[in-house]
């Protein structure tokens, strides 16, 4: 499952980078810990954080957290919304609707 | 840019493991070889943006001051860097409205401060010192009203009041474009004034050029 989540994270990195107005994808706050793990285990590192939690009803929920840089050419709220829509569209259909998606703009560049 | 080894310049930026001094060295080296821990770190990138802008503006200012033999010194530059180093931290999240209850969209306080700083610096003759946003609380409602407090260092090529108003207008415009905050007062305090004087050279015939 972890491998699947890592794979999904790597795919979402690319999906987000392709959204107009996105200039960068940054590591999420857990990035440093993940970097150390990535270096020691030599595994590819996704910048987008993907996790899965089991709900009280026994179902699973995906949680996606992305930290991005955006261009000042586009309105930041519009770019954030486009990114969240692109993430949801890239998720497996059975998980997309209930998934928790968090998009955080960390930089606006000229 | 050579920075002194004080406590601010040795602090870790954004949990990257790199200090302000090391970021400055990285910038001086043309960001090569690439360092992933810096390139993938939002706070480091915001800091590098600020350092780059400060280098350009201060070099111009220092060149002018050198002509005039006055004393813009490293202390002046260090105080700017110390302030910027403190203000690039991500800080609180400022939410945008999202229609989907499972979606959370936000911009960091650090990104907004950098937006304000870049807007102020883009006005000719202005260099933003400190920038504070008053009225932002964690998980504040979208549309919360904030007050912006700025300090400026200016090169006096136009009246201070005109320059301060230009900064206010530019900052307000950028905040309205990229946030959903209600912008209250934008208070500008000018803390340094650098005078521009015309360098004159004695002409052999006795006139002045």
PDB file of C-alpha atoms in Angstrom:
ATOM      1  CA  UNK A   1       0.000   0.000   0.000  1.00  0.00           C
ATOM      2  CA  UNK A   2       2.855   2.394   0.857  1.00  0.00           C
ATOM      3  CA  UNK A   3       4.382   1.764  -2.547  1.00  0.00           C
ATOM      4  CA  UNK A   4       1.030   2.526  -4.161  1.00  0.00           C
ATOM      5  CA  UNK A   5       0.716   5.762  -2.209  1.00  0.00           C
ATOM      6  CA  UNK A   6       4.266   6.770  -3.150  1.00  0.00           C
ATOM      7  CA  UNK A   7       3.498   6.034  -6.770  1.00  0.00           C
ATOM      8  CA  UNK A   8       0.308   8.082  -6.539  1.00  0.00           C
ATOM      9  CA  UNK A   9       2.260  10.931  -4.918  1.00  0.00           C
ATOM     10  CA  UNK A  10       4.821  10.942  -7.728  1.00  0.00           C
ATOM     11  CA  UNK A  11       2.036  10.948 -10.310  1.00  0.00           C
ATOM     12  CA  UNK A  12       0.299  13.840  -8.548  1.00  0.00           C
ATOM     13  CA  UNK A  13       3.576  15.812  -8.565  1.00  0.00           C
ATOM     14  CA  UNK A  14       3.459  15.670 -12.365  1.00  0.00           C
ATOM     15  CA  UNK A  15      -0.275  16.399 -12.525  1.00  0.00           C
ATOM     16  CA  UNK A  16       0.159  19.529 -10.417  1.00  0.00           C
ATOM     17  CA  UNK A  17       3.175  20.756 -12.367  1.00  0.00           C
ATOM     18  CA  UNK A  18       1.057  20.623 -15.529  1.00  0.00           C
ATOM     19  CA  UNK A  19      -1.623  22.994 -14.162  1.00  0.00           C
ATOM     20  CA  UNK A  20      -1.352  26.471 -15.751  1.00  0.00           C
ATOM     21  CA  UNK A  21      -0.021  28.991 -13.249  1.00  0.00           C
ATOM     22  CA  UNK A  22       1.903  26.476 -11.154  1.00  0.00           C
ATOM     23  CA  UNK A  23       5.605  27.291 -11.021  1.00  0.00           C
ATOM     24  CA  UNK A  24       6.773  24.773  -8.416  1.00  0.00           C
ATOM     25  CA  UNK A  25       5.764  21.887  -6.207  1.00  0.00           C
ATOM     26  CA  UNK A  26       7.401  21.995  -2.790  1.00  0.00           C
ATOM     27  CA  UNK A  27       7.902  19.333  -0.191  1.00  0.00           C
ATOM     28  CA  UNK A  28       5.244  19.341   2.492  1.00  0.00           C
ATOM     29  CA  UNK A  29       6.243  20.043   6.117  1.00  0.00           C
ATOM     30  CA  UNK A  30       7.172  16.409   6.629  1.00  0.00           C
ATOM     31  CA  UNK A  31       9.637  16.769   3.774  1.00  0.00           C
ATOM     32  CA  UNK A  32      12.840  16.712   5.811  1.00  0.00           C
ATOM     33  CA  UNK A  33      11.998  13.428   7.480  1.00  0.00           C
ATOM     34  CA  UNK A  34      10.957  12.013   4.126  1.00  0.00           C
ATOM     35  CA  UNK A  35      14.175  13.291   2.531  1.00  0.00           C
ATOM     36  CA  UNK A  36      16.292  11.444   5.074  1.00  0.00           C
ATOM     37  CA  UNK A  37      14.257   8.299   4.485  1.00  0.00           C
ATOM     38  CA  UNK A  38      14.556   8.716   0.740  1.00  0.00           C
ATOM     39  CA  UNK A  39      18.336   9.133   0.880  1.00  0.00           C
ATOM     40  CA  UNK A  40      18.881   6.167   3.184  1.00  0.00           C
ATOM     41  CA  UNK A  41      16.467   3.831   1.405  1.00  0.00           C
ATOM     42  CA  UNK A  42      17.169   5.212  -2.088  1.00  0.00           C
ATOM     43  CA  UNK A  43      13.475   5.371  -2.883  1.00  0.00           C
ATOM     44  CA  UNK A  44      11.922   7.996  -5.132  1.00  0.00           C
ATOM     45  CA  UNK A  45      10.494  10.929  -3.232  1.00  0.00           C
ATOM     46  CA  UNK A  46       7.072  12.431  -3.898  1.00  0.00           C
ATOM     47  CA  UNK A  47       6.678  16.079  -2.956  1.00  0.00           C
ATOM     48  CA  UNK A  48       2.930  15.749  -2.559  1.00  0.00           C
ATOM     49  CA  UNK A  49       2.009  13.992   0.687  1.00  0.00           C
ATOM     50  CA  UNK A  50      -0.443  11.132   0.292  1.00  0.00           C
ATOM     51  CA  UNK A  51      -1.831   9.156   3.185  1.00  0.00           C
ATOM     52  CA  UNK A  52      -4.741   6.831   3.781  1.00  0.00           C
ATOM     53  CA  UNK A  53      -6.895   6.604   6.873  1.00  0.00           C
ATOM     54  CA  UNK A  54      -9.521   4.065   7.817  1.00  0.00           C
ATOM     55  CA  UNK A  55     -12.821   5.626   8.829  1.00  0.00           C
ATOM     56  CA  UNK A  56     -15.124   4.471  11.620  1.00  0.00           C
ATOM     57  CA  UNK A  57     -17.417   2.829   9.079  1.00  0.00           C
ATOM     58  CA  UNK A  58     -14.523   0.720   7.813  1.00  0.00           C
ATOM     59  CA  UNK A  59     -14.060   2.695   4.605  1.00  0.00           C
ATOM     60  CA  UNK A  60     -10.788   4.278   3.567  1.00  0.00           C
ATOM     61  CA  UNK A  61     -10.129   7.927   2.873  1.00  0.00           C
ATOM     62  CA  UNK A  62      -7.199   9.325   0.928  1.00  0.00           C
ATOM     63  CA  UNK A  63      -5.649  12.540   2.178  1.00  0.00           C
ATOM     64  CA  UNK A  64      -3.603  14.607  -0.244  1.00  0.00           C
ATOM     65  CA  UNK A  65      -1.560  17.646   0.792  1.00  0.00           C
ATOM     66  CA  UNK A  66       0.289  19.784  -1.732  1.00  0.00           C
ATOM     67  CA  UNK A  67       2.430  22.864  -1.241  1.00  0.00           C
ATOM     68  CA  UNK A  68       2.878  24.874  -4.429  1.00  0.00           C
ATOM     69  CA  UNK A  69       4.421  27.976  -5.929  1.00  0.00           C
ATOM     70  CA  UNK A  70       2.296  29.951  -8.376  1.00  0.00           C
ATOM     71  CA  UNK A  71       2.841  32.624 -10.977  1.00  0.00           C
ATOM     72  CA  UNK A  72       1.718  36.177 -10.240  1.00  0.00           C
ATOM     73  CA  UNK A  73       0.272  36.245 -13.763  1.00  0.00           C
ATOM     74  CA  UNK A  74      -2.668  34.170 -12.529  1.00  0.00           C
ATOM     75  CA  UNK A  75      -4.888  34.865  -9.521  1.00  0.00           C
ATOM     76  CA  UNK A  76      -3.633  32.645  -6.710  1.00  0.00           C
ATOM     77  CA  UNK A  77      -7.086  31.434  -5.513  1.00  0.00           C
ATOM     78  CA  UNK A  78      -7.993  30.407  -9.072  1.00  0.00           C
ATOM     79  CA  UNK A  79      -4.761  28.450  -9.463  1.00  0.00           C
ATOM     80  CA  UNK A  80      -5.285  26.748  -6.091  1.00  0.00           C
ATOM     81  CA  UNK A  81      -8.772  25.667  -7.144  1.00  0.00           C
ATOM     82  CA  UNK A  82      -7.494  24.392 -10.510  1.00  0.00           C
ATOM     83  CA  UNK A  83      -4.859  22.340  -8.698  1.00  0.00           C
ATOM     84  CA  UNK A  84      -7.384  20.789  -6.325  1.00  0.00           C
ATOM     85  CA  UNK A  85      -9.619  19.907  -9.281  1.00  0.00           C
ATOM     86  CA  UNK A  86      -6.678  18.368 -11.161  1.00  0.00           C
ATOM     87  CA  UNK A  87      -5.732  16.291  -8.107  1.00  0.00           C
ATOM     88  CA  UNK A  88      -9.254  14.999  -7.664  1.00  0.00           C
ATOM     89  CA  UNK A  89      -9.533  14.176 -11.357  1.00  0.00           C
ATOM     90  CA  UNK A  90      -6.319  12.142 -11.159  1.00  0.00           C
ATOM     91  CA  UNK A  91      -7.471   9.992  -8.226  1.00  0.00           C
ATOM     92  CA  UNK A  92      -9.013   6.555  -8.665  1.00  0.00           C
ATOM     93  CA  UNK A  93     -12.765   7.164  -9.230  1.00  0.00           C
ATOM     94  CA  UNK A  94     -13.841   5.145  -6.203  1.00  0.00           C
ATOM     95  CA  UNK A  95     -11.768   7.355  -3.851  1.00  0.00           C
ATOM     96  CA  UNK A  96     -11.928  10.743  -5.555  1.00  0.00           C
ATOM     97  CA  UNK A  97     -15.156  12.064  -4.105  1.00  0.00           C
ATOM     98  CA  UNK A  98     -14.407  11.351  -0.448  1.00  0.00           C
ATOM     99  CA  UNK A  99     -10.701  12.242  -0.623  1.00  0.00           C
ATOM    100  CA  UNK A 100      -9.454  15.098   1.484  1.00  0.00           C
ATOM    101  CA  UNK A 101      -7.461  17.506  -0.674  1.00  0.00           C
ATOM    102  CA  UNK A 102      -5.381  20.315   0.750  1.00  0.00           C
ATOM    103  CA  UNK A 103      -3.624  22.829  -1.496  1.00  0.00           C
ATOM    104  CA  UNK A 104      -1.387  25.398   0.105  1.00  0.00           C
ATOM    105  CA  UNK A 105       0.216  28.255  -1.808  1.00  0.00           C
ATOM    106  CA  UNK A 106       3.657  28.874  -0.355  1.00  0.00           C
ATOM    107  CA  UNK A 107       5.113  31.250  -2.899  1.00  0.00           C
ATOM    108  CA  UNK A 108       3.985  33.684  -5.591  1.00  0.00           C
ATOM    109  CA  UNK A 109       6.651  34.525  -8.101  1.00  0.00           C
ATOM    110  CA  UNK A 110       6.918  37.024 -10.951  1.00  0.00           C
TER     111      UNK A 110
ATOM    112  CA  UNK B   1      26.729  38.606  -0.587  1.00  0.00           C
ATOM    113  CA  UNK B   2      28.907  38.187   2.456  1.00  0.00           C
ATOM    114  CA  UNK B   3      26.963  37.800   5.682  1.00  0.00           C
ATOM    115  CA  UNK B   4      28.359  37.900   9.158  1.00  0.00           C
ATOM    116  CA  UNK B   5      28.178  34.756  11.300  1.00  0.00           C
ATOM    117  CA  UNK B   6      25.551  36.080  13.730  1.00  0.00           C
ATOM    118  CA  UNK B   7      22.807  33.898  15.139  1.00  0.00           C
ATOM    119  CA  UNK B   8      20.217  34.985  12.535  1.00  0.00           C
ATOM    120  CA  UNK B   9      22.382  34.031   9.561  1.00  0.00           C
ATOM    121  CA  UNK B  10      23.092  30.577  10.982  1.00  0.00           C
ATOM    122  CA  UNK B  11      19.433  29.719  11.680  1.00  0.00           C
ATOM    123  CA  UNK B  12      17.924  26.891   9.664  1.00  0.00           C
ATOM    124  CA  UNK B  13      15.544  28.156   6.974  1.00  0.00           C
ATOM    125  CA  UNK B  14      12.254  26.305   6.599  1.00  0.00           C
ATOM    126  CA  UNK B  15      13.530  23.049   8.073  1.00  0.00           C
ATOM    127  CA  UNK B  16      15.813  22.626   5.054  1.00  0.00           C
ATOM    128  CA  UNK B  17      18.995  22.160   7.060  1.00  0.00           C
ATOM    129  CA  UNK B  18      20.486  25.230   5.337  1.00  0.00           C
ATOM    130  CA  UNK B  19      21.145  28.606   6.897  1.00  0.00           C
ATOM    131  CA  UNK B  20      20.733  32.102   5.489  1.00  0.00           C
ATOM    132  CA  UNK B  21      24.504  32.251   4.972  1.00  0.00           C
ATOM    133  CA  UNK B  22      24.425  29.000   3.009  1.00  0.00           C
ATOM    134  CA  UNK B  23      21.485  30.204   0.926  1.00  0.00           C
ATOM    135  CA  UNK B  24      23.426  33.351   0.143  1.00  0.00           C
ATOM    136  CA  UNK B  25      26.406  31.238  -0.944  1.00  0.00           C
ATOM    137  CA  UNK B  26      24.091  29.095  -3.072  1.00  0.00           C
ATOM    138  CA  UNK B  27      22.732  32.223  -4.771  1.00  0.00           C
ATOM    139  CA  UNK B  28      26.259  33.543  -5.346  1.00  0.00           C
ATOM    140  CA  UNK B  29      27.147  30.209  -6.971  1.00  0.00           C
ATOM    141  CA  UNK B  30      24.270  30.619  -9.434  1.00  0.00           C
ATOM    142  CA  UNK B  31      22.215  27.931  -7.645  1.00  0.00           C
ATOM    143  CA  UNK B  32      24.575  25.271  -8.953  1.00  0.00           C
ATOM    144  CA  UNK B  33      25.087  22.453  -8.390  1.00  0.00           C
ATOM    145  CA  UNK B  34      21.355  22.101  -7.632  1.00  0.00           C
ATOM    146  CA  UNK B  35      20.503  21.258  -4.028  1.00  0.00           C
ATOM    147  CA  UNK B  36      17.158  19.480  -3.817  1.00  0.00           C
ATOM    148  CA  UNK B  37      16.598  20.299  -0.150  1.00  0.00           C
ATOM    149  CA  UNK B  38      16.730  23.999  -1.079  1.00  0.00           C
ATOM    150  CA  UNK B  39      14.994  23.829  -4.453  1.00  0.00           C
ATOM    151  CA  UNK B  40      12.025  21.860  -3.062  1.00  0.00           C
ATOM    152  CA  UNK B  41      11.638  24.040   0.016  1.00  0.00           C
ATOM    153  CA  UNK B  42       9.142  26.898  -0.249  1.00  0.00           C
ATOM    154  CA  UNK B  43      10.678  29.046   2.502  1.00  0.00           C
ATOM    155  CA  UNK B  44      14.138  28.710   0.968  1.00  0.00           C
ATOM    156  CA  UNK B  45      12.782  29.776  -2.405  1.00  0.00           C
ATOM    157  CA  UNK B  46      11.021  32.794  -0.889  1.00  0.00           C
ATOM    158  CA  UNK B  47      14.258  33.693   0.902  1.00  0.00           C
ATOM    159  CA  UNK B  48      16.258  33.363  -2.332  1.00  0.00           C
ATOM    160  CA  UNK B  49      13.748  35.623  -4.129  1.00  0.00           C
ATOM    161  CA  UNK B  50      14.175  38.237  -1.415  1.00  0.00           C
ATOM    162  CA  UNK B  51      17.953  37.912  -1.375  1.00  0.00           C
ATOM    163  CA  UNK B  52      18.100  38.289  -5.137  1.00  0.00           C
ATOM    164  CA  UNK B  53      15.929  41.417  -5.085  1.00  0.00           C
ATOM    165  CA  UNK B  54      17.799  42.884  -2.155  1.00  0.00           C
ATOM    166  CA  UNK B  55      21.124  42.268  -3.876  1.00  0.00           C
ATOM    167  CA  UNK B  56      19.989  44.086  -7.004  1.00  0.00           C
ATOM    168  CA  UNK B  57      18.445  47.035  -5.191  1.00  0.00           C
ATOM    169  CA  UNK B  58      21.166  47.414  -2.588  1.00  0.00           C
ATOM    170  CA  UNK B  59      23.938  47.179  -5.176  1.00  0.00           C
ATOM    171  CA  UNK B  60      22.364  50.093  -7.003  1.00  0.00           C
ATOM    172  CA  UNK B  61      21.940  51.986  -3.773  1.00  0.00           C
ATOM    173  CA  UNK B  62      25.461  51.233  -2.563  1.00  0.00           C
ATOM    174  CA  UNK B  63      26.864  52.389  -5.892  1.00  0.00           C
ATOM    175  CA  UNK B  64      25.062  55.690  -5.511  1.00  0.00           C
ATOM    176  CA  UNK B  65      26.124  56.030  -1.907  1.00  0.00           C
ATOM    177  CA  UNK B  66      29.735  55.247  -2.807  1.00  0.00           C
ATOM    178  CA  UNK B  67      29.660  58.109  -5.275  1.00  0.00           C
ATOM    179  CA  UNK B  68      28.446  60.346  -2.529  1.00  0.00           C
ATOM    180  CA  UNK B  69      30.965  58.982  -0.034  1.00  0.00           C
ATOM    181  CA  UNK B  70      28.370  58.290   2.607  1.00  0.00           C
ATOM    182  CA  UNK B  71      28.217  55.248   4.799  1.00  0.00           C
ATOM    183  CA  UNK B  72      25.687  52.623   3.849  1.00  0.00           C
ATOM    184  CA  UNK B  73      27.391  49.756   5.583  1.00  0.00           C
ATOM    185  CA  UNK B  74      27.040  46.069   6.231  1.00  0.00           C
ATOM    186  CA  UNK B  75      25.027  46.737   9.370  1.00  0.00           C
ATOM    187  CA  UNK B  76      22.323  48.312   7.256  1.00  0.00           C
ATOM    188  CA  UNK B  77      22.291  45.329   4.912  1.00  0.00           C
ATOM    189  CA  UNK B  78      22.395  42.827   7.763  1.00  0.00           C
ATOM    190  CA  UNK B  79      19.382  44.407   9.427  1.00  0.00           C
ATOM    191  CA  UNK B  80      17.392  43.896   6.218  1.00  0.00           C
ATOM    192  CA  UNK B  81      18.478  40.282   5.950  1.00  0.00           C
ATOM    193  CA  UNK B  82      17.693  39.585   9.587  1.00  0.00           C
ATOM    194  CA  UNK B  83      14.189  40.940   9.098  1.00  0.00           C
ATOM    195  CA  UNK B  84      13.604  39.028   5.878  1.00  0.00           C
ATOM    196  CA  UNK B  85      14.949  35.825   7.440  1.00  0.00           C
ATOM    197  CA  UNK B  86      12.384  36.181  10.194  1.00  0.00           C
ATOM    198  CA  UNK B  87       9.517  36.970   7.846  1.00  0.00           C
ATOM    199  CA  UNK B  88       9.913  34.189   5.250  1.00  0.00           C
ATOM    200  CA  UNK B  89       8.600  31.645   7.725  1.00  0.00           C
ATOM    201  CA  UNK B  90       5.359  30.157   6.443  1.00  0.00           C
ATOM    202  CA  UNK B  91       3.365  31.211   9.510  1.00  0.00           C
ATOM    203  CA  UNK B  92      -0.373  30.841   9.555  1.00  0.00           C
ATOM    204  CA  UNK B  93      -2.535  29.489   6.756  1.00  0.00           C
ATOM    205  CA  UNK B  94      -4.967  31.986   5.250  1.00  0.00           C
ATOM    206  CA  UNK B  95      -7.867  30.058   3.706  1.00  0.00           C
ATOM    207  CA  UNK B  96      -9.664  30.606   0.414  1.00  0.00           C
ATOM    208  CA  UNK B  97     -13.289  29.590   0.081  1.00  0.00           C
ATOM    209  CA  UNK B  98     -13.730  26.099  -1.382  1.00  0.00           C
ATOM    210  CA  UNK B  99     -17.096  24.738  -2.464  1.00  0.00           C
ATOM    211  CA  UNK B 100     -16.163  21.102  -1.743  1.00  0.00           C
ATOM    212  CA  UNK B 101     -16.234  20.382   2.030  1.00  0.00           C
ATOM    213  CA  UNK B 102     -13.312  17.955   1.605  1.00  0.00           C
ATOM    214  CA  UNK B 103     -11.142  20.569  -0.092  1.00  0.00           C
ATOM    215  CA  UNK B 104      -9.008  23.065   1.767  1.00  0.00           C
ATOM    216  CA  UNK B 105      -7.298  25.847  -0.167  1.00  0.00           C
ATOM    217  CA  UNK B 106      -4.979  28.328   1.480  1.00  0.00           C
ATOM    218  CA  UNK B 107      -2.044  30.659   1.126  1.00  0.00           C
ATOM    219  CA  UNK B 108       0.646  30.959   3.773  1.00  0.00           C
ATOM    220  CA  UNK B 109       1.217  34.139   5.712  1.00  0.00           C
ATOM    221  CA  UNK B 110       4.859  33.982   4.558  1.00  0.00           C
ATOM    222  CA  UNK B 111       3.813  33.935   0.900  1.00  0.00           C
ATOM    223  CA  UNK B 112       1.559  36.959   1.454  1.00  0.00           C
ATOM    224  CA  UNK B 113       4.349  38.867   3.216  1.00  0.00           C
ATOM    225  CA  UNK B 114       6.681  38.104   0.318  1.00  0.00           C
ATOM    226  CA  UNK B 115       3.993  39.253  -2.119  1.00  0.00           C
ATOM    227  CA  UNK B 116       3.751  42.551  -0.237  1.00  0.00           C
ATOM    228  CA  UNK B 117       7.527  42.873  -0.102  1.00  0.00           C
ATOM    229  CA  UNK B 118       7.917  42.248  -3.845  1.00  0.00           C
ATOM    230  CA  UNK B 119       5.144  44.738  -4.636  1.00  0.00           C
ATOM    231  CA  UNK B 120       6.805  47.429  -2.517  1.00  0.00           C
ATOM    232  CA  UNK B 121      10.258  46.739  -3.929  1.00  0.00           C
ATOM    233  CA  UNK B 122       8.891  47.041  -7.469  1.00  0.00           C
ATOM    234  CA  UNK B 123       8.256  50.759  -6.916  1.00  0.00           C
ATOM    235  CA  UNK B 124      11.309  52.637  -8.132  1.00  0.00           C
ATOM    236  CA  UNK B 125      13.294  54.030  -5.212  1.00  0.00           C
ATOM    237  CA  UNK B 126      11.634  51.873  -2.521  1.00  0.00           C
ATOM    238  CA  UNK B 127      13.049  48.979  -0.552  1.00  0.00           C
ATOM    239  CA  UNK B 128      10.776  47.257   1.960  1.00  0.00           C
ATOM    240  CA  UNK B 129      12.358  46.667   5.351  1.00  0.00           C
ATOM    241  CA  UNK B 130       9.833  44.909   7.558  1.00  0.00           C
ATOM    242  CA  UNK B 131       6.322  43.780   6.722  1.00  0.00           C
ATOM    243  CA  UNK B 132       3.711  42.740   9.249  1.00  0.00           C
ATOM    244  CA  UNK B 133       0.144  41.619   8.678  1.00  0.00           C
ATOM    245  CA  UNK B 134      -2.131  42.405  11.581  1.00  0.00           C
ATOM    246  CA  UNK B 135      -5.452  40.589  11.946  1.00  0.00           C
ATOM    247  CA  UNK B 136      -4.529  37.146  10.655  1.00  0.00           C
ATOM    248  CA  UNK B 137      -5.309  34.317  13.010  1.00  0.00           C
ATOM    249  CA  UNK B 138      -5.049  30.591  12.397  1.00  0.00           C
ATOM    250  CA  UNK B 139      -7.997  29.381  10.380  1.00  0.00           C
ATOM    251  CA  UNK B 140      -9.317  32.913  10.138  1.00  0.00           C
ATOM    252  CA  UNK B 141     -12.458  33.245   8.078  1.00  0.00           C
ATOM    253  CA  UNK B 142     -11.950  33.892   4.389  1.00  0.00           C
ATOM    254  CA  UNK B 143     -12.481  37.602   3.917  1.00  0.00           C
ATOM    255  CA  UNK B 144     -10.988  38.651   7.244  1.00  0.00           C
ATOM    256  CA  UNK B 145      -9.825  42.283   7.410  1.00  0.00           C
ATOM    257  CA  UNK B 146      -6.128  42.889   7.849  1.00  0.00           C
ATOM    258  CA  UNK B 147      -3.859  45.854   8.385  1.00  0.00           C
ATOM    259  CA  UNK B 148      -0.490  45.955   6.653  1.00  0.00           C
ATOM    260  CA  UNK B 149       2.439  47.686   8.342  1.00  0.00           C
ATOM    261  CA  UNK B 150       5.535  48.337   6.251  1.00  0.00           C
ATOM    262  CA  UNK B 151       8.832  50.049   6.799  1.00  0.00           C
ATOM    263  CA  UNK B 152      10.632  51.479   3.806  1.00  0.00           C
ATOM    264  CA  UNK B 153      14.079  52.589   2.856  1.00  0.00           C
ATOM    265  CA  UNK B 154      13.784  55.129   0.059  1.00  0.00           C
ATOM    266  CA  UNK B 155      15.932  56.886  -2.470  1.00  0.00           C
ATOM    267  CA  UNK B 156      14.587  60.390  -2.565  1.00  0.00           C
ATOM    268  CA  UNK B 157      13.992  60.965  -6.265  1.00  0.00           C
ATOM    269  CA  UNK B 158      10.345  61.922  -5.765  1.00  0.00           C
ATOM    270  CA  UNK B 159       8.566  63.302  -2.678  1.00  0.00           C
ATOM    271  CA  UNK B 160       8.288  60.707   0.103  1.00  0.00           C
ATOM    272  CA  UNK B 161       4.497  61.055   0.233  1.00  0.00           C
ATOM    273  CA  UNK B 162       4.222  60.264  -3.479  1.00  0.00           C
ATOM    274  CA  UNK B 163       6.501  57.269  -3.169  1.00  0.00           C
ATOM    275  CA  UNK B 164       4.665  55.927  -0.115  1.00  0.00           C
ATOM    276  CA  UNK B 165       1.344  56.239  -1.923  1.00  0.00           C
ATOM    277  CA  UNK B 166       2.746  54.378  -4.934  1.00  0.00           C
ATOM    278  CA  UNK B 167       3.825  51.562  -2.610  1.00  0.00           C
ATOM    279  CA  UNK B 168       0.392  51.473  -0.956  1.00  0.00           C
ATOM    280  CA  UNK B 169      -1.367  51.302  -4.326  1.00  0.00           C
ATOM    281  CA  UNK B 170       0.898  48.519  -5.624  1.00  0.00           C
ATOM    282  CA  UNK B 171       0.551  46.481  -2.428  1.00  0.00           C
ATOM    283  CA  UNK B 172      -3.233  46.844  -2.335  1.00  0.00           C
ATOM    284  CA  UNK B 173      -3.538  45.825  -5.966  1.00  0.00           C
ATOM    285  CA  UNK B 174      -1.438  42.667  -5.482  1.00  0.00           C
ATOM    286  CA  UNK B 175      -3.272  41.666  -2.296  1.00  0.00           C
ATOM    287  CA  UNK B 176      -6.649  42.072  -3.993  1.00  0.00           C
ATOM    288  CA  UNK B 177      -5.467  39.945  -6.901  1.00  0.00           C
ATOM    289  CA  UNK B 178      -4.006  37.057  -4.921  1.00  0.00           C
ATOM    290  CA  UNK B 179      -5.913  36.864  -1.640  1.00  0.00           C
ATOM    291  CA  UNK B 180      -9.515  37.124  -0.531  1.00  0.00           C
ATOM    292  CA  UNK B 181      -8.634  39.304   2.431  1.00  0.00           C
ATOM    293  CA  UNK B 182     -10.319  42.628   3.116  1.00  0.00           C
ATOM    294  CA  UNK B 183      -7.509  45.156   3.099  1.00  0.00           C
ATOM    295  CA  UNK B 184      -7.801  47.793   5.792  1.00  0.00           C
ATOM    296  CA  UNK B 185      -5.044  50.329   6.347  1.00  0.00           C
ATOM    297  CA  UNK B 186      -1.657  49.998   4.696  1.00  0.00           C
ATOM    298  CA  UNK B 187       0.649  51.913   7.010  1.00  0.00           C
ATOM    299  CA  UNK B 188       3.999  52.920   5.559  1.00  0.00           C
ATOM    300  CA  UNK B 189       6.817  54.183   7.752  1.00  0.00           C
ATOM    301  CA  UNK B 190       9.915  55.518   6.043  1.00  0.00           C
ATOM    302  CA  UNK B 191      12.915  54.636   8.173  1.00  0.00           C
ATOM    303  CA  UNK B 192      15.820  55.495   5.841  1.00  0.00           C
ATOM    304  CA  UNK B 193      16.135  58.247   3.293  1.00  0.00           C
ATOM    305  CA  UNK B 194      18.991  58.206   0.812  1.00  0.00           C
ATOM    306  CA  UNK B 195      19.476  61.490  -1.006  1.00  0.00           C
ATOM    307  CA  UNK B 196      20.299  61.550  -4.668  1.00  0.00           C
ATOM    308  CA  UNK B 197      22.774  64.272  -5.516  1.00  0.00           C
ATOM    309  CA  UNK B 198      24.036  65.175  -8.962  1.00  0.00           C
ATOM    310  CA  UNK B 199      27.736  64.486  -9.338  1.00  0.00           C
ATOM    311  CA  UNK B 200      29.330  67.525 -10.902  1.00  0.00           C
ATOM    312  CA  UNK B 201      32.736  67.778 -12.504  1.00  0.00           C
ATOM    313  CA  UNK B 202      34.703  70.961 -12.926  1.00  0.00           C
ATOM    314  CA  UNK B 203      35.074  71.824 -16.606  1.00  0.00           C
ATOM    315  CA  UNK B 204      38.539  73.016 -17.767  1.00  0.00           C
ATOM    316  CA  UNK B 205      37.041  76.273 -18.946  1.00  0.00           C
ATOM    317  CA  UNK B 206      35.664  76.912 -15.509  1.00  0.00           C
ATOM    318  CA  UNK B 207      32.057  75.862 -16.184  1.00  0.00           C
ATOM    319  CA  UNK B 208      30.380  72.884 -14.580  1.00  0.00           C
ATOM    320  CA  UNK B 209      29.154  69.718 -16.319  1.00  0.00           C
TER     321      UNK B 209
END
